[in-house]
């Protein structure tokens, strides 16, 4: 399951890499008209992952969930809590933009018993992430969380 669809580039990659996998994608917006062809036929649901009904919509039993939706830490945390019953092995939070947010999420995860958390940093080559017109970072973090 992946949260955040945009134009379907990562969805097409998952379809190519795991042709036999059960894939599901959600976004809080309708699938755009300009979605790439390779992702056009993939299962998709319009659902705000920060709402408590999301687990009822997507079902359960996913080995991995990737949250590449809203990148604000409070939304990332709420999405994690909402999808907690849906995954069995690993949960990935992509697009954590500051080290402070990494530590905030780690603290919250630890309070729920999740201690096997790995953090990876990536650098943007030519882009600078901006929020409200203000440069935030030229890199971002991904957290990989494993079930206890």
mmCIF file of C-alpha atoms in Angstrom:
data_model
loop_
_atom_site.group_PDB
_atom_site.id
_atom_site.type_symbol
_atom_site.label_atom_id
_atom_site.label_comp_id
_atom_site.label_asym_id
_atom_site.label_seq_id
_atom_site.Cartn_x
_atom_site.Cartn_y
_atom_site.Cartn_z
ATOM 1 C CA UNK A 1 0.000 0.000 0.000
ATOM 2 C CA UNK A 2 1.322 3.429 -0.845
ATOM 3 C CA UNK A 3 -0.091 6.677 0.492
ATOM 4 C CA UNK A 4 0.358 9.522 -1.993
ATOM 5 C CA UNK A 5 -0.095 8.898 -5.726
ATOM 6 C CA UNK A 6 0.562 12.171 -7.554
ATOM 7 C CA UNK A 7 1.074 11.157 -11.208
ATOM 8 C CA UNK A 8 1.798 7.496 -10.530
ATOM 9 C CA UNK A 9 5.558 7.270 -11.107
ATOM 10 C CA UNK A 10 6.320 5.238 -7.989
ATOM 11 C CA UNK A 11 3.151 3.175 -8.532
ATOM 12 C CA UNK A 12 4.432 2.200 -11.979
ATOM 13 C CA UNK A 13 7.788 1.261 -10.443
ATOM 14 C CA UNK A 14 6.151 -1.004 -7.839
ATOM 15 C CA UNK A 15 4.047 -2.644 -10.560
ATOM 16 C CA UNK A 16 7.188 -3.319 -12.612
ATOM 17 C CA UNK A 17 9.299 -4.567 -9.676
ATOM 18 C CA UNK A 18 6.582 -6.729 -8.088
ATOM 19 C CA UNK A 19 4.241 -7.901 -10.867
ATOM 20 C CA UNK A 20 2.611 -10.570 -8.668
ATOM 21 C CA UNK A 21 2.114 -8.342 -5.603
ATOM 22 C CA UNK A 22 -1.243 -7.069 -4.368
ATOM 23 C CA UNK A 23 -0.824 -3.313 -4.799
ATOM 24 C CA UNK A 24 -3.073 -0.535 -3.548
ATOM 25 C CA UNK A 25 -2.667 3.234 -3.725
ATOM 26 C CA UNK A 26 -4.511 5.998 -1.925
ATOM 27 C CA UNK A 27 -4.464 9.747 -2.120
ATOM 28 C CA UNK A 28 -6.694 12.439 -0.711
ATOM 29 C CA UNK A 29 -7.274 13.734 -4.253
ATOM 30 C CA UNK A 30 -8.835 12.069 -7.280
ATOM 31 C CA UNK A 31 -6.467 10.238 -9.621
ATOM 32 C CA UNK A 32 -5.256 12.966 -11.992
ATOM 33 C CA UNK A 33 -6.044 12.897 -15.707
ATOM 34 C CA UNK A 34 -2.352 13.137 -16.548
ATOM 35 C CA UNK A 35 -1.366 9.973 -14.675
ATOM 36 C CA UNK A 36 1.298 8.020 -16.554
ATOM 37 C CA UNK A 37 0.056 5.112 -18.681
ATOM 38 C CA UNK A 38 1.878 2.409 -16.673
ATOM 39 C CA UNK A 39 -0.093 3.369 -13.549
ATOM 40 C CA UNK A 40 -3.480 4.041 -15.122
ATOM 41 C CA UNK A 41 -5.023 0.625 -14.319
ATOM 42 C CA UNK A 42 -3.720 0.222 -10.744
ATOM 43 C CA UNK A 43 -6.156 -0.002 -7.792
ATOM 44 C CA UNK A 44 -6.695 3.435 -6.327
ATOM 45 C CA UNK A 45 -8.898 4.914 -3.631
ATOM 46 C CA UNK A 46 -9.582 8.515 -2.737
ATOM 47 C CA UNK A 47 -9.022 8.615 0.995
ATOM 48 C CA UNK A 48 -7.517 11.071 3.423
ATOM 49 C CA UNK A 49 -5.083 8.848 5.347
ATOM 50 C CA UNK A 50 -5.222 11.164 8.370
ATOM 51 C CA UNK A 51 -8.873 10.158 8.903
ATOM 52 C CA UNK A 52 -9.734 7.231 11.131
ATOM 53 C CA UNK A 53 -11.764 5.369 8.486
ATOM 54 C CA UNK A 54 -8.763 4.719 6.248
ATOM 55 C CA UNK A 55 -8.166 1.153 7.529
ATOM 56 C CA UNK A 56 -11.757 0.241 6.624
ATOM 57 C CA UNK A 57 -11.173 1.492 3.078
ATOM 58 C CA UNK A 58 -7.816 -0.154 2.316
ATOM 59 C CA UNK A 59 -8.137 -3.407 4.249
ATOM 60 C CA UNK A 60 -5.304 -5.222 5.993
ATOM 61 C CA UNK A 61 -2.538 -7.757 5.472
ATOM 62 C CA UNK A 62 -0.070 -5.542 3.612
ATOM 63 C CA UNK A 63 3.564 -6.563 4.103
ATOM 64 C CA UNK A 64 4.739 -2.989 3.587
ATOM 65 C CA UNK A 65 3.110 0.428 3.672
ATOM 66 C CA UNK A 66 4.880 3.466 2.243
ATOM 67 C CA UNK A 67 3.649 6.863 3.399
ATOM 68 C CA UNK A 68 4.660 9.448 0.816
ATOM 69 C CA UNK A 69 1.558 11.568 1.363
ATOM 70 C CA UNK A 70 1.363 14.681 3.502
ATOM 71 C CA UNK A 71 4.873 15.475 4.787
ATOM 72 C CA UNK A 72 3.918 17.331 7.951
ATOM 73 C CA UNK A 73 4.874 15.301 11.044
ATOM 74 C CA UNK A 74 1.467 15.460 12.734
ATOM 75 C CA UNK A 75 -0.180 14.082 9.590
ATOM 76 C CA UNK A 76 2.549 11.448 9.189
ATOM 77 C CA UNK A 77 1.954 10.351 12.777
ATOM 78 C CA UNK A 78 -1.835 10.226 12.426
ATOM 79 C CA UNK A 79 -1.533 8.252 9.187
ATOM 80 C CA UNK A 80 0.815 5.794 10.929
ATOM 81 C CA UNK A 81 -1.677 5.292 13.775
ATOM 82 C CA UNK A 82 -4.604 4.904 11.377
ATOM 83 C CA UNK A 83 -2.790 2.303 9.263
ATOM 84 C CA UNK A 84 -1.271 0.401 12.196
ATOM 85 C CA UNK A 85 -3.757 -2.506 11.845
ATOM 86 C CA UNK A 86 -3.080 -2.798 8.108
ATOM 87 C CA UNK A 87 0.576 -3.891 7.897
ATOM 88 C CA UNK A 88 2.588 -6.909 8.998
ATOM 89 C CA UNK A 89 6.301 -6.270 8.356
ATOM 90 C CA UNK A 90 7.448 -2.731 7.636
ATOM 91 C CA UNK A 91 6.155 0.831 7.449
ATOM 92 C CA UNK A 92 8.077 3.570 5.637
ATOM 93 C CA UNK A 93 7.596 7.292 6.214
ATOM 94 C CA UNK A 94 9.101 9.223 3.305
ATOM 95 C CA UNK A 95 9.710 12.925 3.190
ATOM 96 C CA UNK A 96 10.588 13.821 6.761
ATOM 97 C CA UNK A 97 12.191 17.188 6.086
ATOM 98 C CA UNK A 98 14.037 18.114 9.272
ATOM 99 C CA UNK A 99 16.152 16.276 11.822
ATOM 100 C CA UNK A 100 13.866 17.672 14.539
ATOM 101 C CA UNK A 101 10.876 15.982 12.886
ATOM 102 C CA UNK A 102 12.829 12.715 12.691
ATOM 103 C CA UNK A 103 13.451 12.880 16.440
ATOM 104 C CA UNK A 104 9.823 13.835 17.153
ATOM 105 C CA UNK A 105 8.552 10.830 15.186
ATOM 106 C CA UNK A 106 11.130 8.501 16.775
ATOM 107 C CA UNK A 107 10.013 9.607 20.242
ATOM 108 C CA UNK A 108 6.365 8.972 19.376
ATOM 109 C CA UNK A 109 7.219 5.576 17.855
ATOM 110 C CA UNK A 110 9.174 4.556 20.942
ATOM 111 C CA UNK A 111 6.200 5.480 23.141
ATOM 112 C CA UNK A 112 4.151 2.919 21.163
ATOM 113 C CA UNK A 113 6.809 0.186 21.482
ATOM 114 C CA UNK A 114 8.440 0.609 18.071
ATOM 115 C CA UNK A 115 12.202 0.571 18.678
ATOM 116 C CA UNK A 116 13.439 -1.047 15.434
ATOM 117 C CA UNK A 117 13.472 2.207 13.435
ATOM 118 C CA UNK A 118 16.049 2.999 10.761
ATOM 119 C CA UNK A 119 16.647 6.473 9.343
ATOM 120 C CA UNK A 120 18.012 7.173 5.858
ATOM 121 C CA UNK A 121 18.984 10.550 4.448
ATOM 122 C CA UNK A 122 18.774 11.582 0.796
ATOM 123 C CA UNK A 123 20.020 14.761 -0.847
ATOM 124 C CA UNK A 124 18.155 16.645 -3.542
ATOM 125 C CA UNK A 125 20.462 17.355 -6.480
ATOM 126 C CA UNK A 126 18.891 20.529 -7.826
ATOM 127 C CA UNK A 127 15.847 21.194 -5.688
ATOM 128 C CA UNK A 128 15.392 23.049 -2.452
ATOM 129 C CA UNK A 129 12.368 22.160 -0.387
ATOM 130 C CA UNK A 130 10.363 25.245 0.502
ATOM 131 C CA UNK A 131 7.434 25.692 2.841
ATOM 132 C CA UNK A 132 5.539 28.978 2.524
ATOM 133 C CA UNK A 133 8.311 30.292 0.283
ATOM 134 C CA UNK A 134 11.038 29.697 2.864
ATOM 135 C CA UNK A 135 13.896 27.247 2.200
ATOM 136 C CA UNK A 136 13.700 24.353 4.625
ATOM 137 C CA UNK A 137 16.294 21.872 3.421
ATOM 138 C CA UNK A 138 18.149 20.395 0.482
ATOM 139 C CA UNK A 139 17.730 16.882 1.852
ATOM 140 C CA UNK A 140 15.083 14.705 3.433
ATOM 141 C CA UNK A 141 14.842 11.613 5.590
ATOM 142 C CA UNK A 142 12.957 8.350 5.381
ATOM 143 C CA UNK A 143 12.107 6.282 8.439
ATOM 144 C CA UNK A 144 11.717 2.520 8.124
ATOM 145 C CA UNK A 145 9.808 0.979 11.010
ATOM 146 C CA UNK A 146 9.659 -2.759 11.680
ATOM 147 C CA UNK A 147 7.043 -4.565 13.756
ATOM 148 C CA UNK A 148 8.245 -5.499 17.249
#
